[in-house]
PDB file of C-alpha atoms in Angstrom:
ATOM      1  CA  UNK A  59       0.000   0.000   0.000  1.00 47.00           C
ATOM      2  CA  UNK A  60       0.953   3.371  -1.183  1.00 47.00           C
ATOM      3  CA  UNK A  61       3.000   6.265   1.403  1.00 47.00           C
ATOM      4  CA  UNK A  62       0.001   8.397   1.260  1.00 47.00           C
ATOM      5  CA  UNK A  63      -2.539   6.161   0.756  1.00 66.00           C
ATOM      6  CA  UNK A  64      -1.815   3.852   4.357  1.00 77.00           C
ATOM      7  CA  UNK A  65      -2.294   7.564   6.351  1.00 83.00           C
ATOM      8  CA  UNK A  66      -5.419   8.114   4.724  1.00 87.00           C
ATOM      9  CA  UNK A  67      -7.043   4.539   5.274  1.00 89.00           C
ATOM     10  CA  UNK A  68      -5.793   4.616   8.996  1.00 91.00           C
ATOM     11  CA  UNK A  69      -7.559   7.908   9.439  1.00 92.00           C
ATOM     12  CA  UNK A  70     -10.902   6.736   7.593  1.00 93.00           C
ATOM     13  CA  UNK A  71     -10.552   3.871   9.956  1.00 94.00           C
ATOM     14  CA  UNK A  72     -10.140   6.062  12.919  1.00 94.00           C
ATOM     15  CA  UNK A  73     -13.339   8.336  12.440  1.00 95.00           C
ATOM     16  CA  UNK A  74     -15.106   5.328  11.225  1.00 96.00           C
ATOM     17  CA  UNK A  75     -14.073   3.082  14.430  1.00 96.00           C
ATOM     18  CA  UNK A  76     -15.297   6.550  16.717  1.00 96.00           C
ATOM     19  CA  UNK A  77     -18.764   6.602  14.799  1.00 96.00           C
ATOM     20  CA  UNK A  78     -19.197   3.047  15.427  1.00 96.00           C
ATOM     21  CA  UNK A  79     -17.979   3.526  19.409  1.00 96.00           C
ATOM     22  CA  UNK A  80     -20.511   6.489  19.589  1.00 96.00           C
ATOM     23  CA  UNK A  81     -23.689   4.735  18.087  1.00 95.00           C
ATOM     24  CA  UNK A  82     -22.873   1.958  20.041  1.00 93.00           C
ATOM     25  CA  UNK A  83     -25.145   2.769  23.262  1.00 91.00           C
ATOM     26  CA  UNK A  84     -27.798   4.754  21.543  1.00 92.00           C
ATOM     27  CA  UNK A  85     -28.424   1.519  19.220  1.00 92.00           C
ATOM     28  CA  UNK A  86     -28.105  -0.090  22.073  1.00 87.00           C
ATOM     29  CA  UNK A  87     -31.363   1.318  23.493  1.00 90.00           C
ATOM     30  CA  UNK A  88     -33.243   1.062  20.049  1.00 89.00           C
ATOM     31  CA  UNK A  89     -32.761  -1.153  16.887  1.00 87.00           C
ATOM     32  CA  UNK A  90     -30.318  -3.481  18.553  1.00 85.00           C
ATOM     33  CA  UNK A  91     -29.499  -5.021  15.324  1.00 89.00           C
ATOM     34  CA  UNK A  92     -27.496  -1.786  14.400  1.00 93.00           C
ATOM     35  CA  UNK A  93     -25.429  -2.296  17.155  1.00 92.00           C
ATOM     36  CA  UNK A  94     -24.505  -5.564  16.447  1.00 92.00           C
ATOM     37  CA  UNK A  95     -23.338  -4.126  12.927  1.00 93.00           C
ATOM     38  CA  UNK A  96     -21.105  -1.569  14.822  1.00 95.00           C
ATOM     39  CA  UNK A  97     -19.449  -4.297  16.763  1.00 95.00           C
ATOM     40  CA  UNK A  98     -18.565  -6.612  13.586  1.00 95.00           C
ATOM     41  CA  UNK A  99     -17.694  -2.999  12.028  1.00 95.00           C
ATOM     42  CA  UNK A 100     -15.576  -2.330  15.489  1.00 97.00           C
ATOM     43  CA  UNK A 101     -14.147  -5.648  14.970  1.00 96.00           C
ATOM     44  CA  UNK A 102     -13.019  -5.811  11.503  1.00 96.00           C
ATOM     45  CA  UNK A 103     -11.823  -2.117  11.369  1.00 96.00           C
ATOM     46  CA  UNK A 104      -9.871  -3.182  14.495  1.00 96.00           C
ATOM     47  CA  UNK A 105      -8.107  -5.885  12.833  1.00 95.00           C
ATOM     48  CA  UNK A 106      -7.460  -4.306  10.065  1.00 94.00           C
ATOM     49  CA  UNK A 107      -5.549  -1.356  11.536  1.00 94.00           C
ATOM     50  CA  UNK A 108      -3.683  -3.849  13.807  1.00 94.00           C
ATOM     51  CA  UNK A 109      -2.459  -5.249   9.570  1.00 93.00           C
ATOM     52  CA  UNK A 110      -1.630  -2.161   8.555  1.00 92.00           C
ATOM     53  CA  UNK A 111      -0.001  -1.011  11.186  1.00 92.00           C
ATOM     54  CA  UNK A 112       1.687  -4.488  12.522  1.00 91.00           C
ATOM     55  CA  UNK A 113       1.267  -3.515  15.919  1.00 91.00           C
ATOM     56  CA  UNK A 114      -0.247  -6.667  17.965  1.00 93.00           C
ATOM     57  CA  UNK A 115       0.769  -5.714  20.646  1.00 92.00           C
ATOM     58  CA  UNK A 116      -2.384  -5.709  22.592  1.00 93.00           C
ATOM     59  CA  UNK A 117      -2.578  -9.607  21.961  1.00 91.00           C
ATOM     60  CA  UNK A 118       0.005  -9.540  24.802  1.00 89.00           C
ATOM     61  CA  UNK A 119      -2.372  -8.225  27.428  1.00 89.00           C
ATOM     62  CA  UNK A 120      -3.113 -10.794  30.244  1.00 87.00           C
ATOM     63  CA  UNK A 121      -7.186 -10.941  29.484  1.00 86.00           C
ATOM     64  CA  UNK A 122      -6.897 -11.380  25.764  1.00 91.00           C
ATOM     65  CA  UNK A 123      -5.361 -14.962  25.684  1.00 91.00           C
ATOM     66  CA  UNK A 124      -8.114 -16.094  28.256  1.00 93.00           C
ATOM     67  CA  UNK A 125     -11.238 -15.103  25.956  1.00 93.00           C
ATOM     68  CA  UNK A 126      -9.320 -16.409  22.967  1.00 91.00           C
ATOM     69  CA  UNK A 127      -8.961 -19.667  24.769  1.00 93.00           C
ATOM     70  CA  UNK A 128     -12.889 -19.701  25.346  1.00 94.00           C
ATOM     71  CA  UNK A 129     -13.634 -19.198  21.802  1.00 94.00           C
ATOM     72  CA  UNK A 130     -11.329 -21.814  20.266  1.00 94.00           C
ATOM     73  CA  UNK A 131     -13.438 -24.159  23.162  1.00 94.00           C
ATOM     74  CA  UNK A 132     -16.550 -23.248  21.651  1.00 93.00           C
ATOM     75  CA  UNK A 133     -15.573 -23.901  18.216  1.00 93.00           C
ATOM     76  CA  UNK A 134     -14.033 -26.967  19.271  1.00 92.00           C
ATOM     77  CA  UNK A 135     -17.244 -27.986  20.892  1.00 88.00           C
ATOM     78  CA  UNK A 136     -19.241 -27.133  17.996  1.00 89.00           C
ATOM     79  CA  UNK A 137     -17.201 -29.110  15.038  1.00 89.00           C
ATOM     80  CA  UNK A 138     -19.404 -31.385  13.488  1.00 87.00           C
ATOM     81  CA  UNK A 139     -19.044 -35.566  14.089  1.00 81.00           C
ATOM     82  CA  UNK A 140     -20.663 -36.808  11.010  1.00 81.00           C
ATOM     83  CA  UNK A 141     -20.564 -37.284   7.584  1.00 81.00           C
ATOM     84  CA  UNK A 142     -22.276 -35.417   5.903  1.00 85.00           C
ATOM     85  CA  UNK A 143     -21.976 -32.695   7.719  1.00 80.00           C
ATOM     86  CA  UNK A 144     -26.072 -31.742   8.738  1.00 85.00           C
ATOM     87  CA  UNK A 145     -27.448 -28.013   8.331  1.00 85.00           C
ATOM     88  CA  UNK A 146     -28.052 -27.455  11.851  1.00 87.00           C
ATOM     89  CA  UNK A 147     -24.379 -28.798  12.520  1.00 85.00           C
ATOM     90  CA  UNK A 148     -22.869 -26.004   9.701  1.00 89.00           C
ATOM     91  CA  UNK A 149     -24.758 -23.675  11.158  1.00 91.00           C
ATOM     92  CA  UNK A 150     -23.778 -23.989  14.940  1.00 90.00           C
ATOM     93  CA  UNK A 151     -20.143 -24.640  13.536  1.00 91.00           C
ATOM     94  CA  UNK A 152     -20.589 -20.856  11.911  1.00 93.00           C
ATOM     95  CA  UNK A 153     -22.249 -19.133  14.592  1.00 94.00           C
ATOM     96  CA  UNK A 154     -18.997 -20.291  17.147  1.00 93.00           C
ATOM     97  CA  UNK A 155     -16.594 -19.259  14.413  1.00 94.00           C
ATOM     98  CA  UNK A 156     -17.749 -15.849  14.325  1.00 93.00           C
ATOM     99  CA  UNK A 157     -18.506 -15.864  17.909  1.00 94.00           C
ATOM    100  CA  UNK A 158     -14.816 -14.342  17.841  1.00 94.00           C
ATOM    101  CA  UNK A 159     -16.232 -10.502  16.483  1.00 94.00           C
ATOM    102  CA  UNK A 160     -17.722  -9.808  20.397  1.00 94.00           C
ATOM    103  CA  UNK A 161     -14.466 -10.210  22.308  1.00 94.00           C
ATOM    104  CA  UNK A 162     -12.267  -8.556  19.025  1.00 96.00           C
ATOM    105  CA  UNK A 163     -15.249  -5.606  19.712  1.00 96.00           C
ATOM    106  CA  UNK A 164     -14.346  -5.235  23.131  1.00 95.00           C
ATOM    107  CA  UNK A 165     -10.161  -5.167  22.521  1.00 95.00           C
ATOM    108  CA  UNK A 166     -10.999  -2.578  19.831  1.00 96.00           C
ATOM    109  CA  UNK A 167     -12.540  -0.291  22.472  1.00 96.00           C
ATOM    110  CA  UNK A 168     -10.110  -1.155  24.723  1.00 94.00           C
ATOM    111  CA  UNK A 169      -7.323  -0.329  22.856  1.00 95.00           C
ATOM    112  CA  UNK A 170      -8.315   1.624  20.303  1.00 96.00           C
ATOM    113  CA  UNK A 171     -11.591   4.107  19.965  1.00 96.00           C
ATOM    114  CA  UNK A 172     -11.883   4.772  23.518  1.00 96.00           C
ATOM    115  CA  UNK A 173      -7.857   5.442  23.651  1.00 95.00           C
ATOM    116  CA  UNK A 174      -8.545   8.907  22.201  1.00 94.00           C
ATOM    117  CA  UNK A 175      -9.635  11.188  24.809  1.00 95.00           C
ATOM    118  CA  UNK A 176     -12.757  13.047  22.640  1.00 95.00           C
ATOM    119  CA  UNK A 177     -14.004   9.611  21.379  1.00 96.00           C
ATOM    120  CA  UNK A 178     -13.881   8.414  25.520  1.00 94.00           C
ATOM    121  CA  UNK A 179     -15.565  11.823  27.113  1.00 94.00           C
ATOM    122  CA  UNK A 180     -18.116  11.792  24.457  1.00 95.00           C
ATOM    123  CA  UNK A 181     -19.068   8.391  24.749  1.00 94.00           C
ATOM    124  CA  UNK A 182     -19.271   8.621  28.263  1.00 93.00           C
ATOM    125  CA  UNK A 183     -21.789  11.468  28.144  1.00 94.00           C
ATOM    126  CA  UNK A 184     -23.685   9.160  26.067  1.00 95.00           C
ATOM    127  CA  UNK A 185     -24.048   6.005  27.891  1.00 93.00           C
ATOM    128  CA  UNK A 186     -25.232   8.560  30.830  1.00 94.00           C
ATOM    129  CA  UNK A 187     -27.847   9.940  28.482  1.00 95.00           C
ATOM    130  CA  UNK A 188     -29.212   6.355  27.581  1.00 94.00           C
ATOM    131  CA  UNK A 189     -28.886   5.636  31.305  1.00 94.00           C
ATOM    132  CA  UNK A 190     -31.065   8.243  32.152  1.00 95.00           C
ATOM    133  CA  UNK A 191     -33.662   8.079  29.221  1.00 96.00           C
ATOM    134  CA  UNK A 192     -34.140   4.314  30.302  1.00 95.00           C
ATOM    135  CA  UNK A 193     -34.596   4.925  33.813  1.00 93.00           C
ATOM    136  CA  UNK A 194     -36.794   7.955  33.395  1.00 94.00           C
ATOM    137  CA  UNK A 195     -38.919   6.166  31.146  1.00 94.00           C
ATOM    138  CA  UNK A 196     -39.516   3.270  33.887  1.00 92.00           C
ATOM    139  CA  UNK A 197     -40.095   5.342  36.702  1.00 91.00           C
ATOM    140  CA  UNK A 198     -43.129   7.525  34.188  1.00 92.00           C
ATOM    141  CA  UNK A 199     -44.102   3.997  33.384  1.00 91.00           C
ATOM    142  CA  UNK A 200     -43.937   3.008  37.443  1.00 87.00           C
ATOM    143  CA  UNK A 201     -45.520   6.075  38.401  1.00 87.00           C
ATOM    144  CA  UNK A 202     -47.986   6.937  35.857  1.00 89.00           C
ATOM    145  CA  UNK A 203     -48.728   3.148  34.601  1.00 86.00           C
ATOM    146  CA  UNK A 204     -47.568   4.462  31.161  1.00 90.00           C
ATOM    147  CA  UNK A 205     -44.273   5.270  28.833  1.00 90.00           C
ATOM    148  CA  UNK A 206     -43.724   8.327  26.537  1.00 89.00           C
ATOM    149  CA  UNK A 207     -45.248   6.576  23.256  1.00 89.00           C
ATOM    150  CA  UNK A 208     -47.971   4.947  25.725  1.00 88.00           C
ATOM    151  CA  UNK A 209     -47.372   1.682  26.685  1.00 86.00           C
ATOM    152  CA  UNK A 210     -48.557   0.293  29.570  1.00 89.00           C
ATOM    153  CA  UNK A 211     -47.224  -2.544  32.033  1.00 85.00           C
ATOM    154  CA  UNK A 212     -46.345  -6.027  30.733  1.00 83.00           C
ATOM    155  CA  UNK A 213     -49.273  -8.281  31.283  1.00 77.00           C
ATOM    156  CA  UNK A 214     -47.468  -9.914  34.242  1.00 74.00           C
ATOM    157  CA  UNK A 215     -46.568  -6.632  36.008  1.00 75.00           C
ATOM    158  CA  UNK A 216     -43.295  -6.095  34.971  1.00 82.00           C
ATOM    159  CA  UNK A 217     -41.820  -2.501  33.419  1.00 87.00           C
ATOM    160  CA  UNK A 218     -41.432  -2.391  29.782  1.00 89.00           C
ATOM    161  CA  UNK A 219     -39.749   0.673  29.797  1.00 89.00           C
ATOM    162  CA  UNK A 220     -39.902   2.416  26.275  1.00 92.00           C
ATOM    163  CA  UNK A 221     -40.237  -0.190  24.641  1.00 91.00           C
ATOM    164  CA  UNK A 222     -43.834  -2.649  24.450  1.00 87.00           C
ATOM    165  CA  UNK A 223     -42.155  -5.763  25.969  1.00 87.00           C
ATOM    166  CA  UNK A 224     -40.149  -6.398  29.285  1.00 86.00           C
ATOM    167  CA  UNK A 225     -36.693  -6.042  27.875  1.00 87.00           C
ATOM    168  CA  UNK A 226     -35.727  -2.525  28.934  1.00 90.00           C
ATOM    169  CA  UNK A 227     -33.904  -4.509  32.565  1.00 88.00           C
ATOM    170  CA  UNK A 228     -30.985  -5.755  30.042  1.00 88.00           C
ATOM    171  CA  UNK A 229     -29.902  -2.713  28.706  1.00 88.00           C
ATOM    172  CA  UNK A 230     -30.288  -0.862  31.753  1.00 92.00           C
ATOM    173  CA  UNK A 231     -28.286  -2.764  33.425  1.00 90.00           C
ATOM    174  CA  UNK A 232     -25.508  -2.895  31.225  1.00 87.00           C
ATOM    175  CA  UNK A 233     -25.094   0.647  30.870  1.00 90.00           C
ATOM    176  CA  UNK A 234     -26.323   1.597  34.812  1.00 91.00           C
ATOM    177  CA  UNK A 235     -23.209   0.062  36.099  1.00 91.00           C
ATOM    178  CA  UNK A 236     -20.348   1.923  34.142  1.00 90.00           C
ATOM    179  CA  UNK A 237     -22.651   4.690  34.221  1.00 92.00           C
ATOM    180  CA  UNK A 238     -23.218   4.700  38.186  1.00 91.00           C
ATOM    181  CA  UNK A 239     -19.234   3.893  38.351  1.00 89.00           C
ATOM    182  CA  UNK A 240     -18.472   6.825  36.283  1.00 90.00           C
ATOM    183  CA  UNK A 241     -20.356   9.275  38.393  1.00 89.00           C
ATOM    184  CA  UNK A 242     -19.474   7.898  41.281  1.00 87.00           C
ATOM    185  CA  UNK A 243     -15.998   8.282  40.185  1.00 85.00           C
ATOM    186  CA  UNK A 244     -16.674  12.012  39.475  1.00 87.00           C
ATOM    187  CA  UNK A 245     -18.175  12.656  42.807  1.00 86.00           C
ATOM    188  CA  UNK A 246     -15.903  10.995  44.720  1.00 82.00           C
ATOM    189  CA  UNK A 247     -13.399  13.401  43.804  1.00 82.00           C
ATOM    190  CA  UNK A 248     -14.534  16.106  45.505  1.00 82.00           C
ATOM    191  CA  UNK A 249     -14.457  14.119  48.694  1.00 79.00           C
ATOM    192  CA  UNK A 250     -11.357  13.534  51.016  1.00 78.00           C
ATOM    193  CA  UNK A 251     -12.313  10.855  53.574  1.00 80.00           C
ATOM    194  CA  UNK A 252     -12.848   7.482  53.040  1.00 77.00           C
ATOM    195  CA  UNK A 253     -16.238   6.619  53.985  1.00 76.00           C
ATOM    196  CA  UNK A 254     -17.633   9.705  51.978  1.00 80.00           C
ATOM    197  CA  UNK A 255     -15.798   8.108  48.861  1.00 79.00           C
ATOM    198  CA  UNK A 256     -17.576   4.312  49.866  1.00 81.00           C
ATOM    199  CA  UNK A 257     -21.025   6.583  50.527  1.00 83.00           C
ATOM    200  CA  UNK A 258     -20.885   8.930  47.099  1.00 85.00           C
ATOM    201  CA  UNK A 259     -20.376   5.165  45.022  1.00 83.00           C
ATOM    202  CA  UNK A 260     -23.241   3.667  46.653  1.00 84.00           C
ATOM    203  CA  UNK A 261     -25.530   6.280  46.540  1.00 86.00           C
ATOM    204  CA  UNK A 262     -24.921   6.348  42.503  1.00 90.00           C
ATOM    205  CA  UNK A 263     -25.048   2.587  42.266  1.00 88.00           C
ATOM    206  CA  UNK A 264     -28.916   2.610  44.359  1.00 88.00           C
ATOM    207  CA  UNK A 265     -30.845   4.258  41.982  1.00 89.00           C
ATOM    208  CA  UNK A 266     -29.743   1.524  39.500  1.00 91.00           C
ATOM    209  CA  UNK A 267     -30.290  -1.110  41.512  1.00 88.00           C
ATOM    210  CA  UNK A 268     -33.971   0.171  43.072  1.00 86.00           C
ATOM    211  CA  UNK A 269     -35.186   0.979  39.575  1.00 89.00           C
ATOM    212  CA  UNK A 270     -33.844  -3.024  38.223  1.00 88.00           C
ATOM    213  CA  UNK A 271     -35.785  -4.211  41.038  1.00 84.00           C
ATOM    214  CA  UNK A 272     -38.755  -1.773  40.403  1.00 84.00           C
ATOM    215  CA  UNK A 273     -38.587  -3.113  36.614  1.00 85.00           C
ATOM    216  CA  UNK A 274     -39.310  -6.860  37.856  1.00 79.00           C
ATOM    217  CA  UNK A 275     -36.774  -8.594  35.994  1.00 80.00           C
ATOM    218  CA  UNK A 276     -34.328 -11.257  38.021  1.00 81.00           C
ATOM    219  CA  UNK A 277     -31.446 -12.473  35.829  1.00 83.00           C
ATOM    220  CA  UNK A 278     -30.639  -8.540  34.666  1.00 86.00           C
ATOM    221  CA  UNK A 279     -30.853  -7.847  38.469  1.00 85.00           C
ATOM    222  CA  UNK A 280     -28.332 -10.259  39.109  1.00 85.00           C
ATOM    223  CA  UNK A 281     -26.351  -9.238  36.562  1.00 88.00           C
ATOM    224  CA  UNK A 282     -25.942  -5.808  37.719  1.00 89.00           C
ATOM    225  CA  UNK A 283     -25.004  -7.461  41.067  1.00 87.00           C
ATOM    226  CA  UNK A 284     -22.689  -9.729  40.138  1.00 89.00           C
ATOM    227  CA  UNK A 285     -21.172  -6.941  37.597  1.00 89.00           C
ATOM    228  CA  UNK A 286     -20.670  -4.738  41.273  1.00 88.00           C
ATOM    229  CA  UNK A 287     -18.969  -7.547  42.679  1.00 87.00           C
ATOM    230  CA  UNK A 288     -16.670  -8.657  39.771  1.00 88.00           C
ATOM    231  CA  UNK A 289     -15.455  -4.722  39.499  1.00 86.00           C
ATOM    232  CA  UNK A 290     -15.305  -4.874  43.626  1.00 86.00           C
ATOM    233  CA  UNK A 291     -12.413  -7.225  43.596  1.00 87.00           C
ATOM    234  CA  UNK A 292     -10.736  -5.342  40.991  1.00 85.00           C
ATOM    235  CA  UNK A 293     -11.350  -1.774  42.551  1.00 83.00           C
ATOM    236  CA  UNK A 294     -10.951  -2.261  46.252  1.00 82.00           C
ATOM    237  CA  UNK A 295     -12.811   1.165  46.641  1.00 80.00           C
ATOM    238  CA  UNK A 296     -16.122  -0.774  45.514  1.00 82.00           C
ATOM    239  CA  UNK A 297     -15.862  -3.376  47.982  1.00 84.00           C
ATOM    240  CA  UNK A 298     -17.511  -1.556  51.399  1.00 83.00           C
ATOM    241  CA  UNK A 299     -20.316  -0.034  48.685  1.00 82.00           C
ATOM    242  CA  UNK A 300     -20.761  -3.382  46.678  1.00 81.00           C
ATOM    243  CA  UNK A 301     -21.295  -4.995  50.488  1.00 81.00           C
ATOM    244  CA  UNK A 302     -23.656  -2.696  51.205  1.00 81.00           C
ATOM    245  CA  UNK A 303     -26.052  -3.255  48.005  1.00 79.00           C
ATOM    246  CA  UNK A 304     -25.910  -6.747  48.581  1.00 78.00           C
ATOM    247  CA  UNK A 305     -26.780  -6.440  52.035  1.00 79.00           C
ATOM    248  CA  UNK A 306     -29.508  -3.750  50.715  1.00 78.00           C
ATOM    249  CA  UNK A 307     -31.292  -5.874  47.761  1.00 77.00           C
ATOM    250  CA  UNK A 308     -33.250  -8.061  50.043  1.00 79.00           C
ATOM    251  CA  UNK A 309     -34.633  -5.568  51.712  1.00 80.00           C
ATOM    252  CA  UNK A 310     -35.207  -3.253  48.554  1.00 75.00           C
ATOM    253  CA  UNK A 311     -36.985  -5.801  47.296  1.00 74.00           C
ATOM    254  CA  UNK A 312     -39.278  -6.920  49.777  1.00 75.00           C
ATOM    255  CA  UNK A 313     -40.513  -2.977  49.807  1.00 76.00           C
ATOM    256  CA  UNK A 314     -41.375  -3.876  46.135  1.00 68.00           C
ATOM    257  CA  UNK A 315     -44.410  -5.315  47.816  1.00 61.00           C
ATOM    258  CA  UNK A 316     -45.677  -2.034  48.850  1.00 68.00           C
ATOM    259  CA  UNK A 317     -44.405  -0.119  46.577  1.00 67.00           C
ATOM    260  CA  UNK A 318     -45.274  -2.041  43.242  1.00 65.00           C
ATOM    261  CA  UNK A 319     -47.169  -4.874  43.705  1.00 65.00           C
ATOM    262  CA  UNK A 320     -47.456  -5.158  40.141  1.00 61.00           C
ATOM    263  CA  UNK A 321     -43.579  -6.012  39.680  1.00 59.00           C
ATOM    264  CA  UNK A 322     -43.541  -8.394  42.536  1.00 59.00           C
ATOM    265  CA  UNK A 323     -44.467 -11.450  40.678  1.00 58.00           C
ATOM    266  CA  UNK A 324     -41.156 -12.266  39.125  1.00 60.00           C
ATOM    267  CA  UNK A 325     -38.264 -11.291  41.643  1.00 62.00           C
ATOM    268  CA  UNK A 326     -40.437 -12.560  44.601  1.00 62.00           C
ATOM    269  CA  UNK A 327     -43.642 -14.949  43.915  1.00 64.00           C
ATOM    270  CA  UNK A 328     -41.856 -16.622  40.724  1.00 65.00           C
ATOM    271  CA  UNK A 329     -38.612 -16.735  42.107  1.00 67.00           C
ATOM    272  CA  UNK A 330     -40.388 -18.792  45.170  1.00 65.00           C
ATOM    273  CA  UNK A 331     -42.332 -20.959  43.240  1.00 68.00           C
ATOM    274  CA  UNK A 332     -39.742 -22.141  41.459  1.00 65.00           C
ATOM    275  CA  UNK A 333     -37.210 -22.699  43.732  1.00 69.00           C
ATOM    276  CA  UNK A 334     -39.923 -24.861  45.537  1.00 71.00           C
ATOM    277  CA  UNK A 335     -40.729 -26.771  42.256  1.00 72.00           C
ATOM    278  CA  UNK A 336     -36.832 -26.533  41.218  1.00 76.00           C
ATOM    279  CA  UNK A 337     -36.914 -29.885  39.102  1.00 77.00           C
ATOM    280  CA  UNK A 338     -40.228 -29.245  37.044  1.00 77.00           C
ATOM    281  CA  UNK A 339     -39.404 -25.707  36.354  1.00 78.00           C
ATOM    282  CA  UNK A 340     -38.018 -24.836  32.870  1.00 81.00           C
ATOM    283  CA  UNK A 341     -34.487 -24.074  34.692  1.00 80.00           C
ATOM    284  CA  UNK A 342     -34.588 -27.301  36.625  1.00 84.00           C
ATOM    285  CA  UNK A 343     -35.684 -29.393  33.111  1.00 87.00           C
ATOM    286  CA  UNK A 344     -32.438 -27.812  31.633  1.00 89.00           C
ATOM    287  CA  UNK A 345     -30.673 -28.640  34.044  1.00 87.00           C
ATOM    288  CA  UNK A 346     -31.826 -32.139  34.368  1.00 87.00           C
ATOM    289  CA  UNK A 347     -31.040 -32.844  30.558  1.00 89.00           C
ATOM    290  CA  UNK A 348     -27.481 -31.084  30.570  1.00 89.00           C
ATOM    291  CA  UNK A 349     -26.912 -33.379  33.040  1.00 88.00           C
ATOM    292  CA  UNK A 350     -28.030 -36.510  30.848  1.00 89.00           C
ATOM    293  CA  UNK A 351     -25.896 -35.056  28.240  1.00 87.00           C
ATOM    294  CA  UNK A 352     -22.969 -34.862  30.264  1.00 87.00           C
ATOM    295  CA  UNK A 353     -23.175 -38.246  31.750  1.00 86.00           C
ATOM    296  CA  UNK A 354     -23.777 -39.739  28.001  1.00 84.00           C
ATOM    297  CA  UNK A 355     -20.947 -37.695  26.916  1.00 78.00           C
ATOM    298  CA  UNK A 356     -18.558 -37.265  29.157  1.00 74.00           C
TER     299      UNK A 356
END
């Protein structure tokens, strides 16, 4: 490739890689299928630069090899084992091979859109606006039984959010937590002591974690939770606030009673009822048959 022509595509590749970091968490929130394209764009332009400039150097980082390991496990488990190879078998076999775009998406933010400091303050401002727009449009629902473009409560009680099905929880609570961090984070400096530090995180990390609660939705609850404690025993600052959600989510949710006894069905009376009937639930049938899998196929 040309002298002047290499600059020119690394450049292109530069504002196109920031356009694709910056749309990320707005499609995100709507037309998810967008965002998916941004992360195979992410991906691709990622590698691509990494050619042109030979500089693999983040492949040397200690959490690269590790998700690199996982994917050559699932495409390992997905080869096919017989002849001729079956549609359903080609197609699992493709869908682990380019299983390998998500974790390239993630090194390319890591080490490469959100390296420049515009692209990183800008897309920070961002995921808090999405934040927000999510969360304000659960609490008008909550409140008001009702979102902006007037949809009302899923059948079962839980919070749709803006959107006409319960799936505003999963979003939420992948962009609360860096979200809640990042404030917290920006608070926290103007504090000296501490405690005030440990008080400032947790009271940006409650709001999250009353509104996924509010929104009736367990497994994104206990994602959010188990996101606070993974980034707890990296940031040792977390650790007193993490303690003190987890201490704080039973009793948050057992106010859901009185304060929405619409959302209480999934997080409390489901939750219950299945645990009780654990082996004729859906999670104890899968359970039951990985376990016949495993035992046929060791």
């Amino acid at each position: 490739m040309g002298f002047v022509a290499k600059p020119t595509l690394l450049r292109v590749l530069d504002r196109l890689g920031a356009l694709a970091t910056l749309l990320l968490p707005l499609f995100l929130v709507h037309w998810r299928g967008i965002a998916e394209g941004c992360l195979d764009g992410l991906a691709v332009g990622f590698l691509l630069r990494s050619a042109l400039t030979r500089d693999w150097s983040w492949c040397r980082q200690g959490f690269v090899w590790p998700a690199l390991v996982w994917w050559g496990w699932l495409v390992l488990c997905s080869l096919p084992r017989q002849i001729p190879v079956s549609a359903e078998a080609a197609v699992s076999l493709a869908q682990a091979l380019l299983a390998i775009r998500f974790p390239v998406a993630a090194f390319a933010l890591t080490f490469w859109t959100l390296q420049d400091l515009q692209t990183r303050r800008w897309c920070r401002r961002l995921v808090v606006a999405c934040v927000l727009y999510l969360g304000g449009q659960m609490l008008l629902q909550a409140v008001t039984g009702h979102n902006l473009f007037g949809n009302p409560r899923f059948g079962d009680g839980t919070l749709t959010g803006p959107y006409d099905k319960p799936r505003v929880s999963a979003p939420f609570a992948l962009l609360g937590l860096p979200a809640a961090l990042f404030v917290g984070a920006l608070l926290g400096e103007r504090v000296r002591r501490s405690w005030q530090i440990a008080l400032v995180t947790g009271a940006t990390l409650l709001p999250v974690l009353g509104l996924l609660v509010l929104a009736g939705q367990r497994m994104s609850l206990a994602t959010f939770l188990l996101g606070t404690g993974v980034c707890a025993l990296v940031l040792p600052s977390l650790r007193r606030p993490s303690l003190a959600l987890l201490v704080a989510s039973p009793a948050i949710i057992a106010l859901l009673a009185f304060a929405s006894p619409e959302g209480r069905g999934h997080p409390v009376t489901k939750t219950q009822t299945q645990l009780a009937h654990f082996a004729s639930s859906p999670y104890g049938q899968i359970y039951n048959r990985a376990a016949v899998m495993i035992e046929a196929h060791p």
